[in-house]
Amino acid sequence: MPTYRLSELAQRVSGEVRGEGDPEIDGVAALDQAGTRQLSFLTNPKYRSKARDSEAAAVLLPAGVELPGRSLLVHPEPYLALANLLDLYHPPPPPPRGVHASASVDPEASVAEDVAIGAHAVIEPGAVLESGSIVGPGCVIGPKARLGERSELRANVVLYAGTQVGKRCLIHSGVVLGGDGFGFATSGGTHHKIPQVGRVVIEDDVEIGANTAVDRGALDDTVIGEGSKIDDLVMIAHGVRLGRGALLAAQSGIAGSTRVGDHSMFAGQAGAAGHLTLGDKTIVAAKSAVLADVAEGGMVAGIPAVDHRQWKRAQAAFRRLPELKKEVGDLRRRLADLERRLDEAEDRS
């Protein structure tokens, strides 16, 4: 592991050294695991006590967080600095090269000279593998599918026929791109399959987590916008158009033909029904179900999803239901008693 002075690290990430000394740093670790020659990381002030007690030689943190008596690396975007430092101390291995002897590459496929193809991968007729792309073991690239420059498929990824993957994409193991959308015409109690003739188009700089599925459109393409990042176990249905720079956390799902705007976010297990429009910078809270359109910049929560402020008020009221039920019961008894007394007074008069 290479060793750098804290000041050298600061220079590499355009940060600032503050506090005590200029220690040598030979790695990066969590606050409670860092050794005396390692850098650690603090962004949440509630962990300040852990940072004070940590054995770390120095702490990376944002401006405005004070930690007296420690060597500090201050950065306006500490997560970005952390990513760059992890790359520095843990550089990726050199990319593989060449075609494994057990791979099956159809002679009608177009494969750049510097492509790497792993064991038992299958490249079908008309597929295109552009320069610097990497195909992991067990992958299948269907007819006329395309893998863009410097994109990588980890082990056991499937690109169905016609699927297009842009440049610098990373597709993790078990992902299936371009499977048939869930489309059926029901007649007389029988479900007749509707041919799915659209494609899946993954734009540049997209990352897709393990065991995620993106289905092809029935007629239109399913599109994942440039720079989007999708977690493991996500389902994107046929004809969805996901905007640029979107973030989808694990087990979220988007039903057919829904449009999701640029820089939108779905938290874990959030979902959206089909044929909706979600504006740019929409945020969907965890376990929420979006059943109606959402305006640009909207933040929604709940089932069905509503404005998050309304949802918070509803949750506050929900927690008081037992108390409110008792209060209502008391009021009904008091009202009944008053009515009885009124009736008795009327009878006496």
Tab-separated table of C-alpha atoms in Angstrom, residues 20-298:
chain	number	residue	atom	x	y	z
A	20	GLU	CA	-2.189	18.976	14.234
A	21	GLY	CA	0.788	18.010	12.047
A	22	ASP	CA	1.196	16.374	8.650
A	23	PRO	CA	1.098	12.615	9.319
A	24	GLU	CA	1.945	9.840	6.888
A	25	ILE	CA	-1.128	7.998	5.624
A	26	ASP	CA	-1.021	4.464	4.208
A	27	GLY	CA	-4.752	3.716	3.880
A	28	VAL	CA	-8.371	4.661	4.525
A	29	ALA	CA	-10.656	2.979	7.083
A	30	ALA	CA	-13.823	3.484	9.148
A	31	LEU	CA	-13.598	5.500	12.350
A	32	ASP	CA	-13.767	2.482	14.648
A	33	GLN	CA	-11.363	0.401	12.555
A	34	ALA	CA	-8.710	2.895	11.462
A	35	GLY	CA	-5.136	2.400	12.595
A	36	THR	CA	-2.577	4.996	13.581
A	37	ARG	CA	-1.378	5.480	9.981
A	38	GLN	CA	-4.801	5.612	8.335
A	39	LEU	CA	-7.226	8.327	7.290
A	40	SER	CA	-10.854	8.104	8.412
A	41	PHE	CA	-14.035	9.915	7.457
A	42	LEU	CA	-16.679	12.015	9.230
A	43	THR	CA	-19.691	13.774	7.713
A	44	ASN	CA	-22.415	13.260	10.321
A	45	PRO	CA	-21.804	15.358	13.458
A	46	LYS	CA	-23.480	12.720	15.645
A	47	TYR	CA	-20.382	10.537	15.142
A	48	ARG	CA	-18.037	13.272	16.392
A	49	SER	CA	-17.338	11.336	19.601
A	50	LYS	CA	-16.267	8.315	17.555
A	51	ALA	CA	-13.948	10.561	15.578
A	52	ARG	CA	-12.418	11.937	18.780
A	53	ASP	CA	-11.799	8.404	20.082
A	54	SER	CA	-10.586	6.963	16.779
A	55	GLU	CA	-6.978	5.863	16.415
A	56	ALA	CA	-6.902	7.331	12.897
A	57	ALA	CA	-3.933	9.519	12.025
A	58	ALA	CA	-6.278	12.082	10.432
A	59	VAL	CA	-9.943	12.610	9.629
A	60	LEU	CA	-11.552	13.733	6.362
A	61	LEU	CA	-14.534	15.993	7.022
A	62	PRO	CA	-16.552	18.892	5.558
A	63	ALA	CA	-16.004	22.536	6.415
A	64	GLY	CA	-17.923	23.609	9.481
A	65	VAL	CA	-17.404	20.401	11.470
A	66	GLU	CA	-14.960	21.045	14.306
A	67	LEU	CA	-12.707	18.350	15.767
A	68	PRO	CA	-10.110	19.946	18.070
A	69	GLY	CA	-6.789	18.235	18.614
A	70	ARG	CA	-6.887	16.126	15.428
A	71	SER	CA	-5.159	16.296	12.050
A	72	LEU	CA	-7.866	17.136	9.549
A	73	LEU	CA	-8.376	17.026	5.794
A	74	VAL	CA	-11.184	19.482	5.069
A	75	HIS	CA	-13.044	19.265	1.772
A	76	PRO	CA	-16.269	20.907	0.479
A	77	GLU	CA	-17.394	17.560	-1.018
A	78	PRO	CA	-15.979	14.913	1.318
A	79	TYR	CA	-17.728	11.967	-0.349
A	80	LEU	CA	-16.140	12.887	-3.668
A	81	ALA	CA	-12.757	13.261	-1.976
A	82	LEU	CA	-13.228	9.862	-0.315
A	83	ALA	CA	-13.984	8.245	-3.673
A	84	ASN	CA	-10.801	9.704	-5.180
A	85	LEU	CA	-8.691	8.614	-2.218
A	86	LEU	CA	-10.076	5.076	-2.302
A	87	ASP	CA	-9.117	4.921	-5.980
A	88	LEU	CA	-5.635	6.069	-4.988
A	89	TYR	CA	-5.122	3.414	-2.301
A	90	HIS	CA	-7.106	0.651	-4.011
A	91	PRO	CA	-6.554	1.075	-7.757
A	92	PRO	CA	-8.559	-1.305	-9.940
A	93	PRO	CA	-6.679	-4.257	-11.404
A	94	PRO	CA	-5.537	-3.925	-15.008
A	95	PRO	CA	-8.345	-4.853	-17.385
A	96	PRO	CA	-8.250	-8.321	-18.905
A	97	ARG	CA	-7.359	-8.713	-22.551
A	98	GLY	CA	-8.064	-11.272	-25.239
A	99	VAL	CA	-10.736	-13.863	-25.930
A	100	HIS	CA	-10.934	-16.944	-23.720
A	101	ALA	CA	-10.611	-20.230	-25.575
A	102	SER	CA	-14.016	-21.418	-24.349
A	103	ALA	CA	-15.879	-18.291	-25.519
A	104	SER	CA	-18.157	-18.587	-28.553
A	105	VAL	CA	-17.872	-15.602	-30.898
A	106	ASP	CA	-19.949	-15.732	-34.060
A	107	PRO	CA	-17.988	-14.776	-37.173
A	108	GLU	CA	-20.664	-12.233	-38.053
A	109	ALA	CA	-20.120	-10.336	-34.795
A	110	SER	CA	-18.004	-7.164	-34.873
A	111	VAL	CA	-15.390	-7.287	-32.116
A	112	ALA	CA	-12.729	-4.602	-31.630
A	113	GLU	CA	-9.144	-5.826	-31.324
A	114	ASP	CA	-8.696	-4.741	-27.700
A	115	VAL	CA	-11.894	-6.301	-26.333
A	116	ALA	CA	-11.743	-8.874	-23.509
A	117	ILE	CA	-14.165	-11.832	-23.555
A	118	GLY	CA	-14.310	-14.224	-20.602
A	119	ALA	CA	-14.817	-17.956	-20.337
A	120	HIS	CA	-17.999	-19.471	-21.811
A	121	ALA	CA	-19.328	-16.112	-23.019
A	122	VAL	CA	-21.491	-16.189	-26.154
A	123	ILE	CA	-21.422	-13.409	-28.765
A	124	GLU	CA	-24.196	-13.876	-31.328
A	125	PRO	CA	-24.428	-12.773	-34.990
A	126	GLY	CA	-24.416	-9.043	-35.637
A	127	ALA	CA	-23.400	-8.104	-32.096
A	128	VAL	CA	-20.972	-5.198	-31.813
A	129	LEU	CA	-18.296	-4.925	-29.111
A	130	GLU	CA	-16.570	-1.557	-29.240
A	131	SER	CA	-13.005	-0.702	-28.269
A	132	GLY	CA	-11.954	-1.412	-24.684
A	133	SER	CA	-15.157	-3.213	-23.732
A	134	ILE	CA	-15.052	-6.168	-21.331
A	135	VAL	CA	-17.378	-9.175	-21.379
A	136	GLY	CA	-17.252	-11.276	-18.212
A	137	PRO	CA	-17.528	-15.063	-17.946
A	138	GLY	CA	-20.850	-16.569	-18.900
A	139	CYS	CA	-22.303	-13.476	-20.549
A	140	VAL	CA	-24.599	-13.704	-23.572
A	141	ILE	CA	-24.742	-10.848	-26.081
A	142	GLY	CA	-27.637	-11.354	-28.455
A	143	PRO	CA	-27.984	-10.630	-32.155
A	144	LYS	CA	-27.380	-6.990	-33.096
A	145	ALA	CA	-26.794	-5.967	-29.497
A	146	ARG	CA	-24.087	-3.360	-28.899
A	147	LEU	CA	-21.625	-2.843	-26.051
A	148	GLY	CA	-20.073	0.624	-26.121
A	149	GLU	CA	-16.470	1.743	-25.681
A	150	ARG	CA	-14.916	0.910	-22.301
A	151	SER	CA	-18.131	-0.591	-20.973
A	152	GLU	CA	-17.958	-3.700	-18.821
A	153	LEU	CA	-20.304	-6.614	-18.286
A	154	ARG	CA	-19.553	-8.563	-15.125
A	155	ALA	CA	-20.180	-12.327	-15.045
A	156	ASN	CA	-23.464	-13.799	-16.344
A	157	VAL	CA	-25.029	-10.680	-17.846
A	158	VAL	CA	-27.514	-11.110	-20.710
A	159	LEU	CA	-28.096	-8.554	-23.461
A	160	TYR	CA	-31.085	-9.681	-25.498
A	161	ALA	CA	-31.246	-9.005	-29.238
A	162	GLY	CA	-30.888	-5.356	-30.210
A	163	THR	CA	-30.004	-4.073	-26.744
A	164	GLN	CA	-27.774	-0.993	-26.878
A	165	VAL	CA	-25.306	-0.203	-24.080
A	166	GLY	CA	-23.444	3.105	-24.315
A	167	LYS	CA	-19.916	4.105	-23.390
A	168	ARG	CA	-18.269	3.665	-19.977
A	169	CYS	CA	-21.158	1.664	-18.510
A	170	LEU	CA	-20.775	-0.914	-15.753
A	171	ILE	CA	-23.317	-3.747	-15.676
A	172	HIS	CA	-23.062	-6.044	-12.658
A	173	SER	CA	-23.566	-9.796	-12.498
A	174	GLY	CA	-26.954	-11.293	-13.217
A	175	VAL	CA	-28.417	-8.258	-14.994
A	176	VAL	CA	-30.829	-8.989	-17.842
A	177	LEU	CA	-31.344	-6.226	-20.404
A	178	GLY	CA	-33.971	-6.541	-23.113
A	179	GLY	CA	-36.181	-9.375	-21.886
A	180	ASP	CA	-39.777	-9.260	-23.076
A	181	GLY	CA	-42.057	-6.778	-21.398
A	182	PHE	CA	-45.034	-8.118	-19.462
A	183	GLY	CA	-47.647	-7.589	-22.157
A	184	PHE	CA	-50.671	-9.816	-22.789
A	185	ALA	CA	-54.067	-9.468	-24.487
A	186	THR	CA	-56.760	-11.339	-22.554
A	187	SER	CA	-59.574	-12.848	-24.598
A	188	GLY	CA	-62.042	-15.476	-23.458
A	189	GLY	CA	-60.065	-16.099	-20.292
A	190	THR	CA	-56.827	-16.754	-22.176
A	191	HIS	CA	-53.780	-14.470	-22.021
A	192	HIS	CA	-52.286	-14.008	-25.487
A	193	LYS	CA	-48.694	-12.767	-25.637
A	194	ILE	CA	-48.149	-9.372	-27.266
A	195	PRO	CA	-44.849	-9.359	-29.177
A	196	GLN	CA	-42.370	-6.931	-27.640
A	197	VAL	CA	-40.549	-5.379	-30.581
A	198	GLY	CA	-38.906	-2.343	-28.957
A	199	ARG	CA	-35.360	-2.303	-27.577
A	200	VAL	CA	-33.529	-1.414	-24.403
A	201	VAL	CA	-31.188	1.564	-24.759
A	202	ILE	CA	-28.690	2.242	-21.973
A	203	GLU	CA	-27.049	5.630	-22.457
A	204	ASP	CA	-23.453	6.547	-21.541
A	205	ASP	CA	-21.987	6.345	-18.000
A	206	VAL	CA	-24.764	4.218	-16.506
A	207	GLU	CA	-24.178	1.676	-13.715
A	208	ILE	CA	-26.680	-1.126	-13.082
A	209	GLY	CA	-26.513	-3.313	-9.955
A	210	ALA	CA	-26.655	-7.084	-9.687
A	211	ASN	CA	-29.781	-9.031	-10.690
A	212	THR	CA	-31.645	-6.027	-12.060
A	213	ALA	CA	-33.960	-6.432	-15.068
A	214	VAL	CA	-34.793	-3.855	-17.733
A	215	ASP	CA	-37.473	-5.063	-20.181
A	216	ARG	CA	-37.747	-4.107	-23.828
A	217	GLY	CA	-40.659	-1.972	-24.955
A	218	ALA	CA	-43.683	-3.325	-26.763
A	219	LEU	CA	-43.278	-0.730	-29.528
A	220	ASP	CA	-41.109	2.067	-28.103
A	221	ASP	CA	-37.647	1.625	-26.628
A	222	THR	CA	-37.037	1.418	-22.897
A	223	VAL	CA	-34.403	4.074	-22.186
A	224	ILE	CA	-32.088	4.541	-19.195
A	225	GLY	CA	-30.723	8.078	-19.271
A	226	GLU	CA	-27.078	9.113	-19.270
A	227	GLY	CA	-25.307	8.956	-15.932
A	228	SER	CA	-28.070	7.128	-14.089
A	229	LYS	CA	-27.170	4.695	-11.303
A	230	ILE	CA	-29.409	1.719	-10.535
A	231	ASP	CA	-29.015	-0.517	-7.491
A	232	ASP	CA	-29.404	-4.310	-7.183
A	233	LEU	CA	-32.762	-6.069	-7.678
A	234	VAL	CA	-34.528	-3.241	-9.505
A	235	MET	CA	-37.267	-3.805	-12.102
A	236	ILE	CA	-37.737	-1.414	-15.035
A	237	ALA	CA	-40.732	-2.366	-17.159
A	238	HIS	CA	-41.354	-2.018	-20.879
A	239	GLY	CA	-41.377	1.424	-22.431
A	240	VAL	CA	-40.115	3.279	-19.344
A	241	ARG	CA	-37.985	6.355	-19.978
A	242	LEU	CA	-35.669	7.170	-17.108
A	243	GLY	CA	-34.072	10.603	-17.282
A	244	ARG	CA	-30.421	11.562	-16.940
A	245	GLY	CA	-28.654	11.241	-13.617
A	246	ALA	CA	-31.411	9.273	-11.878
A	247	LEU	CA	-30.768	7.187	-8.745
A	248	LEU	CA	-32.815	4.032	-8.046
A	249	ALA	CA	-32.202	2.123	-4.806
A	250	ALA	CA	-32.634	-1.613	-4.273
A	251	GLN	CA	-35.962	-3.345	-4.918
A	252	SER	CA	-37.556	-0.299	-6.480
A	253	GLY	CA	-39.653	-0.699	-9.604
A	254	ILE	CA	-41.211	1.353	-12.384
A	255	ALA	CA	-44.184	0.027	-14.341
A	256	GLY	CA	-44.659	0.257	-18.078
A	257	SER	CA	-44.522	3.475	-20.103
A	258	THR	CA	-43.876	5.747	-17.118
A	259	ARG	CA	-41.629	8.758	-17.693
A	260	VAL	CA	-39.228	9.751	-14.911
A	261	GLY	CA	-37.454	13.105	-15.143
A	262	ASP	CA	-33.772	13.954	-14.887
A	263	HIS	CA	-31.993	13.649	-11.510
A	264	SER	CA	-34.920	11.891	-9.844
A	265	MET	CA	-34.486	9.499	-6.916
A	266	PHE	CA	-36.316	6.341	-5.808
A	267	ALA	CA	-35.488	5.081	-2.310
A	268	GLY	CA	-35.542	1.384	-1.412
A	269	GLN	CA	-38.670	-0.617	-2.331
A	270	ALA	CA	-40.358	2.436	-3.864
A	271	GLY	CA	-42.521	1.914	-6.914
A	272	ALA	CA	-44.410	3.796	-9.596
A	273	ALA	CA	-47.478	2.618	-11.493
A	274	GLY	CA	-47.575	2.647	-15.279
A	275	HIS	CA	-48.303	5.479	-17.728
A	276	LEU	CA	-47.320	8.243	-15.297
A	277	THR	CA	-45.105	11.310	-15.633
A	278	LEU	CA	-42.716	12.185	-12.809
A	279	GLY	CA	-41.019	15.547	-13.272
A	280	ASP	CA	-37.334	16.338	-12.982
A	281	LYS	CA	-35.823	16.003	-9.489
A	282	THR	CA	-38.702	13.929	-8.140
A	283	ILE	CA	-37.905	12.122	-4.867
A	284	VAL	CA	-39.888	9.011	-3.887
A	285	ALA	CA	-39.452	7.911	-0.265
A	286	ALA	CA	-38.787	4.291	0.710
A	287	LYS	CA	-41.670	1.796	0.388
A	288	SER	CA	-43.867	4.391	-1.335
A	289	ALA	CA	-46.241	3.679	-4.230
A	290	VAL	CA	-46.670	6.464	-6.783
A	291	LEU	CA	-50.109	6.190	-8.384
A	292	ALA	CA	-50.421	9.680	-9.906
A	293	ASP	CA	-48.241	12.159	-11.776
A	294	VAL	CA	-45.688	14.132	-9.739
A	295	ALA	CA	-44.707	17.712	-10.577
A	296	GLU	CA	-41.090	18.783	-11.027
A	297	GLY	CA	-39.213	18.833	-7.731
A	298	GLY	CA	-41.934	16.920	-5.911
